[in-house]
């Protein structure tokens, strides 16, 4: 698409051209006032500097105006494309080998467009996943109602199935609301100073009780305490989701090991690092980031194992990451030596401006 020359181009062109003309005119005027007179000058000789300036200044002014206004026109067109949700537009390639401020601005725009493109793709994927996750229990509820109508004697079993699917729907909607609040920053009430190790111990105690049903154990190795300014509810949910996820996937008769240690910054304990290791099927190293995205649940065939599919919504670790990000921390996962998965969460004792998680 050819973009028309705007008013900026013509202003720069006019100013540049007039400057060149004025420079030559001033040169001619200077020659005149110092008394230099060529032999038998014609009356129009004084016009030669002006005409020379106008002739030489025309291409120079045009080139200067084009050089300055070209990136502005590309940026303007790119902004119009972005306003119409065409986030695949890029400006920097169109500027060639420029290394000036316009190139820096174009790079900033391209980075913004890339992030918007990724966000739009994630949003579309999230809508698709949400519709799929909601449709599945609704379909089973409809099937159960149809079976009840055909065979009233199966009403008791079908009612139990409907109740189970309704409970799953309620849990899914609750987790979606929690995720949404964390995404938009709505879950950010006043912080209170609490002992994070004590909070983690409560989570481990509850998880250990649930693990008994699978003949598993959950152990905790942590320092005596770690005081931090936190929002209790989302942080509790984060720890709970990480530990319970490990309990769900660890093999029977194994132990989920929860360890915590303090990391010193500036000579004092500024961070708490919590690692949760299981002995489950694990996750390939290239897929470890995916499990923190909403609804990213790796099925047994993706885990290269014959383990059964584990029920869940695929939102637990996504909520955990966003809750820790709310507190200036972060969480990651790596394959565990000897089999299984190791999830590592880091939390600062105090969130400050421009807080950066440790790596």
mmCIF file of N, CA, C and O in Angstrom, residues 276-334:
data_model
loop_
_atom_site.group_PDB
_atom_site.id
_atom_site.type_symbol
_atom_site.label_atom_id
_atom_site.label_comp_id
_atom_site.label_asym_id
_atom_site.label_seq_id
_atom_site.Cartn_x
_atom_site.Cartn_y
_atom_site.Cartn_z
ATOM 1 N N UNK A 276 9.283 -28.534 45.438
ATOM 2 C CA UNK A 276 8.348 -29.641 45.644
ATOM 3 C C UNK A 276 8.675 -30.711 44.608
ATOM 4 O O UNK A 276 8.506 -30.488 43.405
ATOM 5 N N UNK A 277 9.170 -31.854 45.077
ATOM 6 C CA UNK A 277 9.573 -32.926 44.175
ATOM 7 C C UNK A 277 8.694 -34.147 44.332
ATOM 8 O O UNK A 277 8.408 -34.581 45.453
ATOM 9 N N UNK A 278 8.261 -34.710 43.206
ATOM 10 C CA UNK A 278 7.469 -35.938 43.232
ATOM 11 C C UNK A 278 8.209 -37.035 42.480
ATOM 12 O O UNK A 278 9.257 -36.812 41.884
ATOM 13 N N UNK A 279 7.646 -38.214 42.512
ATOM 14 C CA UNK A 279 8.186 -39.355 41.782
ATOM 15 C C UNK A 279 7.143 -39.873 40.792
ATOM 16 O O UNK A 279 6.930 -41.067 40.668
ATOM 17 N N UNK A 280 6.553 -38.928 40.076
ATOM 18 C CA UNK A 280 5.574 -39.287 39.064
ATOM 19 C C UNK A 280 6.216 -39.486 37.702
ATOM 20 O O UNK A 280 7.430 -39.672 37.592
ATOM 21 N N UNK A 281 5.413 -39.414 36.643
ATOM 22 C CA UNK A 281 5.945 -39.628 35.290
ATOM 23 C C UNK A 281 6.838 -38.498 34.807
ATOM 24 O O UNK A 281 7.559 -38.655 33.824
ATOM 25 N N UNK A 282 6.780 -37.340 35.478
ATOM 26 C CA UNK A 282 7.608 -36.219 35.057
ATOM 27 C C UNK A 282 7.072 -35.518 33.823
ATOM 28 O O UNK A 282 6.026 -35.872 33.276
ATOM 29 N N UNK A 283 7.789 -34.518 33.386
ATOM 30 C CA UNK A 283 7.431 -33.717 32.214
ATOM 31 C C UNK A 283 8.690 -33.508 31.391
ATOM 32 O O UNK A 283 9.750 -33.214 31.958
ATOM 33 N N UNK A 284 8.624 -33.666 30.072
ATOM 34 C CA UNK A 284 9.810 -33.377 29.245
ATOM 35 C C UNK A 284 10.285 -31.945 29.474
ATOM 36 O O UNK A 284 9.491 -31.036 29.704
ATOM 37 N N UNK A 285 11.595 -31.762 29.395
ATOM 38 C CA UNK A 285 12.171 -30.440 29.678
ATOM 39 C C UNK A 285 11.588 -29.369 28.780
ATOM 40 O O UNK A 285 11.350 -28.239 29.211
ATOM 41 N N UNK A 286 11.319 -29.695 27.502
ATOM 42 C CA UNK A 286 10.794 -28.694 26.570
ATOM 43 C C UNK A 286 9.340 -28.336 26.848
ATOM 44 O O UNK A 286 8.811 -27.377 26.284
ATOM 45 N N UNK A 287 8.666 -29.100 27.706
ATOM 46 C CA UNK A 287 7.250 -28.839 28.002
ATOM 47 C C UNK A 287 7.033 -28.279 29.398
ATOM 48 O O UNK A 287 5.885 -28.086 29.805
ATOM 49 N N UNK A 288 8.117 -28.027 30.133
ATOM 50 C CA UNK A 288 7.964 -27.590 31.523
ATOM 51 C C UNK A 288 7.268 -26.238 31.642
ATOM 52 O O UNK A 288 6.556 -25.988 32.624
ATOM 53 N N UNK A 289 7.456 -25.345 30.667
ATOM 54 C CA UNK A 289 6.789 -24.046 30.728
ATOM 55 C C UNK A 289 5.311 -24.167 30.408
ATOM 56 O O UNK A 289 4.490 -23.376 30.889
ATOM 57 N N UNK A 290 4.932 -25.136 29.599
ATOM 58 C CA UNK A 290 3.538 -25.264 29.168
ATOM 59 C C UNK A 290 2.605 -25.559 30.324
ATOM 60 O O UNK A 290 1.441 -25.162 30.302
ATOM 61 N N UNK A 291 3.084 -26.279 31.341
ATOM 62 C CA UNK A 291 2.184 -26.698 32.420
ATOM 63 C C UNK A 291 1.721 -25.520 33.273
ATOM 64 O O UNK A 291 0.805 -25.674 34.079
ATOM 65 N N UNK A 292 2.339 -24.343 33.108
ATOM 66 C CA UNK A 292 1.903 -23.170 33.854
ATOM 67 C C UNK A 292 0.909 -22.314 33.064
ATOM 68 O O UNK A 292 0.510 -21.254 33.539
ATOM 69 N N UNK A 293 0.543 -22.768 31.862
ATOM 70 C CA UNK A 293 -0.471 -22.072 31.082
ATOM 71 C C UNK A 293 -1.840 -22.682 31.372
ATOM 72 O O UNK A 293 -1.945 -23.881 31.653
ATOM 73 N N UNK A 294 -2.907 -21.884 31.320
ATOM 74 C CA UNK A 294 -4.241 -22.421 31.621
ATOM 75 C C UNK A 294 -4.609 -23.588 30.714
ATOM 76 O O UNK A 294 -4.391 -23.545 29.506
ATOM 77 N N UNK A 295 -5.129 -24.636 31.323
ATOM 78 C CA UNK A 295 -5.649 -25.836 30.644
ATOM 79 C C UNK A 295 -4.559 -26.644 29.938
ATOM 80 O O UNK A 295 -4.874 -27.505 29.122
ATOM 81 N N UNK A 296 -3.303 -26.382 30.223
ATOM 82 C CA UNK A 296 -2.237 -27.181 29.616
ATOM 83 C C UNK A 296 -1.972 -28.397 30.508
ATOM 84 O O UNK A 296 -1.217 -28.335 31.461
ATOM 85 N N UNK A 297 -2.633 -29.476 30.191
ATOM 86 C CA UNK A 297 -2.456 -30.716 30.939
ATOM 87 C C UNK A 297 -1.881 -31.756 29.992
ATOM 88 O O UNK A 297 -2.492 -32.108 28.995
ATOM 89 N N UNK A 298 -0.686 -32.243 30.318
ATOM 90 C CA UNK A 298 -0.043 -33.239 29.477
ATOM 91 C C UNK A 298 -0.639 -34.603 29.770
ATOM 92 O O UNK A 298 -0.614 -35.076 30.913
ATOM 93 N N UNK A 299 -1.184 -35.211 28.736
ATOM 94 C CA UNK A 299 -1.789 -36.525 28.888
ATOM 95 C C UNK A 299 -0.707 -37.590 29.008
ATOM 96 O O UNK A 299 0.463 -37.355 28.696
ATOM 97 N N UNK A 300 -1.065 -38.810 29.449
ATOM 98 C CA UNK A 300 -0.051 -39.846 29.632
ATOM 99 C C UNK A 300 0.804 -40.101 28.408
ATOM 100 O O UNK A 300 1.990 -40.317 28.512
ATOM 101 N N UNK A 301 0.200 -40.080 27.189
ATOM 102 C CA UNK A 301 1.006 -40.341 26.006
ATOM 103 C C UNK A 301 2.021 -39.236 25.765
ATOM 104 O O UNK A 301 3.093 -39.452 25.210
ATOM 105 N N UNK A 302 1.695 -38.004 26.193
ATOM 106 C CA UNK A 302 2.645 -36.913 26.072
ATOM 107 C C UNK A 302 3.763 -37.028 27.104
ATOM 108 O O UNK A 302 4.833 -36.473 26.931
ATOM 109 N N UNK A 303 3.485 -37.754 28.188
ATOM 110 C CA UNK A 303 4.491 -37.942 29.227
ATOM 111 C C UNK A 303 5.306 -39.208 28.997
ATOM 112 O O UNK A 303 6.135 -39.571 29.812
ATOM 113 N N UNK A 304 5.009 -39.914 27.907
ATOM 114 C CA UNK A 304 5.754 -41.131 27.580
ATOM 115 C C UNK A 304 5.640 -42.152 28.711
ATOM 116 O O UNK A 304 6.633 -42.707 29.199
ATOM 117 N N UNK A 305 4.418 -42.377 29.152
ATOM 118 C CA UNK A 305 4.177 -43.307 30.253
ATOM 119 C C UNK A 305 2.818 -43.942 30.085
ATOM 120 O O UNK A 305 1.969 -43.461 29.343
ATOM 121 N N UNK A 306 2.607 -45.026 30.794
ATOM 122 C CA UNK A 306 1.315 -45.712 30.757
ATOM 123 C C UNK A 306 0.434 -45.305 31.921
ATOM 124 O O UNK A 306 -0.597 -45.913 32.167
ATOM 125 N N UNK A 307 0.810 -44.287 32.632
ATOM 126 C CA UNK A 307 0.037 -43.836 33.792
ATOM 127 C C UNK A 307 -1.345 -43.380 33.362
ATOM 128 O O UNK A 307 -1.535 -42.819 32.286
ATOM 129 N N UNK A 308 -2.311 -43.603 34.230
ATOM 130 C CA UNK A 308 -3.682 -43.210 33.933
ATOM 131 C C UNK A 308 -3.794 -41.694 33.858
ATOM 132 O O UNK A 308 -2.967 -40.964 34.418
ATOM 133 N N UNK A 309 -4.853 -41.216 33.198
ATOM 134 C CA UNK A 309 -5.103 -39.783 33.152
ATOM 135 C C UNK A 309 -5.566 -39.301 34.519
ATOM 136 O O UNK A 309 -6.426 -39.910 35.153
ATOM 137 N N UNK A 310 -4.982 -38.203 35.003
ATOM 138 C CA UNK A 310 -5.313 -37.679 36.329
ATOM 139 C C UNK A 310 -6.372 -36.593 36.168
ATOM 140 O O UNK A 310 -6.195 -35.672 35.370
ATOM 141 N N UNK A 311 -7.481 -36.678 36.913
ATOM 142 C CA UNK A 311 -8.521 -35.653 36.778
ATOM 143 C C UNK A 311 -8.037 -34.303 37.258
ATOM 144 O O UNK A 311 -7.199 -34.193 38.160
ATOM 145 N N UNK A 312 -8.581 -33.258 36.661
ATOM 146 C CA UNK A 312 -8.225 -31.898 37.046
ATOM 147 C C UNK A 312 -8.669 -30.927 35.972
ATOM 148 O O UNK A 312 -9.127 -31.317 34.898
ATOM 149 N N UNK A 313 -8.514 -29.638 36.281
ATOM 150 C CA UNK A 313 -8.944 -28.608 35.337
ATOM 151 C C UNK A 313 -7.793 -28.030 34.536
ATOM 152 O O UNK A 313 -8.014 -27.348 33.539
ATOM 153 N N UNK A 314 -6.567 -28.262 34.968
ATOM 154 C CA UNK A 314 -5.434 -27.668 34.261
ATOM 155 C C UNK A 314 -5.231 -26.205 34.597
ATOM 156 O O UNK A 314 -4.547 -25.491 33.865
ATOM 157 N N UNK A 315 -5.804 -25.740 35.717
ATOM 158 C CA UNK A 315 -5.677 -24.340 36.104
ATOM 159 C C UNK A 315 -4.828 -24.147 37.353
ATOM 160 O O UNK A 315 -4.442 -23.019 37.674
ATOM 161 N N UNK A 316 -4.534 -25.222 38.070
ATOM 162 C CA UNK A 316 -3.864 -25.102 39.354
ATOM 163 C C UNK A 316 -2.512 -24.428 39.278
ATOM 164 O O UNK A 316 -2.232 -23.471 40.018
ATOM 165 N N UNK A 317 -1.637 -24.898 38.388
ATOM 166 C CA UNK A 317 -0.303 -24.314 38.297
ATOM 167 C C UNK A 317 -0.343 -22.926 37.666
ATOM 168 O O UNK A 317 0.508 -22.089 37.971
ATOM 169 N N UNK A 318 -1.307 -22.676 36.774
ATOM 170 C CA UNK A 318 -1.457 -21.332 36.209
ATOM 171 C C UNK A 318 -1.820 -20.339 37.302
ATOM 172 O O UNK A 318 -1.289 -19.220 37.357
ATOM 173 N N UNK A 319 -2.718 -20.736 38.203
ATOM 174 C CA UNK A 319 -3.089 -19.878 39.322
ATOM 175 C C UNK A 319 -1.886 -19.677 40.249
ATOM 176 O O UNK A 319 -1.645 -18.568 40.748
ATOM 177 N N UNK A 320 -1.111 -20.746 40.468
ATOM 178 C CA UNK A 320 0.058 -20.647 41.345
ATOM 179 C C UNK A 320 1.062 -19.636 40.804
ATOM 180 O O UNK A 320 1.589 -18.813 41.557
ATOM 181 N N UNK A 321 1.338 -19.696 39.506
ATOM 182 C CA UNK A 321 2.311 -18.757 38.934
ATOM 183 C C UNK A 321 1.834 -17.325 39.072
ATOM 184 O O UNK A 321 2.603 -16.431 39.440
ATOM 185 N N UNK A 322 0.571 -17.069 38.789
ATOM 186 C CA UNK A 322 0.079 -15.700 38.843
ATOM 187 C C UNK A 322 0.001 -15.194 40.284
ATOM 188 O O UNK A 322 0.201 -14.002 40.542
ATOM 189 N N UNK A 323 -0.298 -16.092 41.221
ATOM 190 C CA UNK A 323 -0.322 -15.678 42.623
ATOM 191 C C UNK A 323 1.080 -15.317 43.113
ATOM 192 O O UNK A 323 1.269 -14.342 43.849
ATOM 193 N N UNK A 324 2.074 -16.084 42.706
ATOM 194 C CA UNK A 324 3.452 -15.767 43.099
ATOM 195 C C UNK A 324 3.944 -14.503 42.404
ATOM 196 O O UNK A 324 4.696 -13.714 42.987
ATOM 197 N N UNK A 325 3.542 -14.310 41.144
ATOM 198 C CA UNK A 325 3.896 -13.074 40.445
ATOM 199 C C UNK A 325 3.300 -11.862 41.151
ATOM 200 O O UNK A 325 3.922 -10.799 41.216
ATOM 201 N N UNK A 326 2.099 -12.021 41.697
ATOM 202 C CA UNK A 326 1.464 -10.950 42.469
ATOM 203 C C UNK A 326 2.343 -10.522 43.645
ATOM 204 O O UNK A 326 2.354 -9.346 44.028
ATOM 205 N N UNK A 327 3.117 -11.462 44.187
ATOM 206 C CA UNK A 327 3.974 -11.179 45.339
ATOM 207 C C UNK A 327 5.411 -10.888 44.922
ATOM 208 O O UNK A 327 6.313 -10.856 45.777
ATOM 209 N N UNK A 328 5.662 -10.704 43.626
ATOM 210 C CA UNK A 328 7.015 -10.421 43.175
ATOM 211 C C UNK A 328 7.883 -11.651 43.041
ATOM 212 O O UNK A 328 9.099 -11.541 42.875
ATOM 213 N N UNK A 329 7.291 -12.837 43.117
ATOM 214 C CA UNK A 329 8.044 -14.079 43.000
ATOM 215 C C UNK A 329 7.819 -14.741 41.655
ATOM 216 O O UNK A 329 7.304 -14.137 40.720
ATOM 217 N N UNK A 330 8.196 -16.006 41.586
ATOM 218 C CA UNK A 330 8.043 -16.749 40.333
ATOM 219 C C UNK A 330 8.081 -18.234 40.657
ATOM 220 O O UNK A 330 8.415 -18.642 41.773
ATOM 221 N N UNK A 331 7.743 -19.044 39.666
ATOM 222 C CA UNK A 331 7.764 -20.492 39.820
ATOM 223 C C UNK A 331 8.165 -21.111 38.496
ATOM 224 O O UNK A 331 7.830 -20.594 37.425
ATOM 225 N N UNK A 332 8.914 -22.190 38.563
ATOM 226 C CA UNK A 332 9.328 -22.911 37.367
ATOM 227 C C UNK A 332 9.358 -24.397 37.681
ATOM 228 O O UNK A 332 9.213 -24.815 38.834
ATOM 229 N N UNK A 333 9.548 -25.209 36.655
ATOM 230 C CA UNK A 333 9.585 -26.662 36.824
ATOM 231 C C UNK A 333 10.721 -27.229 36.003
ATOM 232 O O UNK A 333 11.031 -26.724 34.921
ATOM 233 N N UNK A 334 11.341 -28.283 36.522
ATOM 234 C CA UNK A 334 12.414 -28.978 35.817
ATOM 235 C C UNK A 334 12.251 -30.474 36.065
ATOM 236 O O UNK A 334 11.703 -30.886 37.104
#
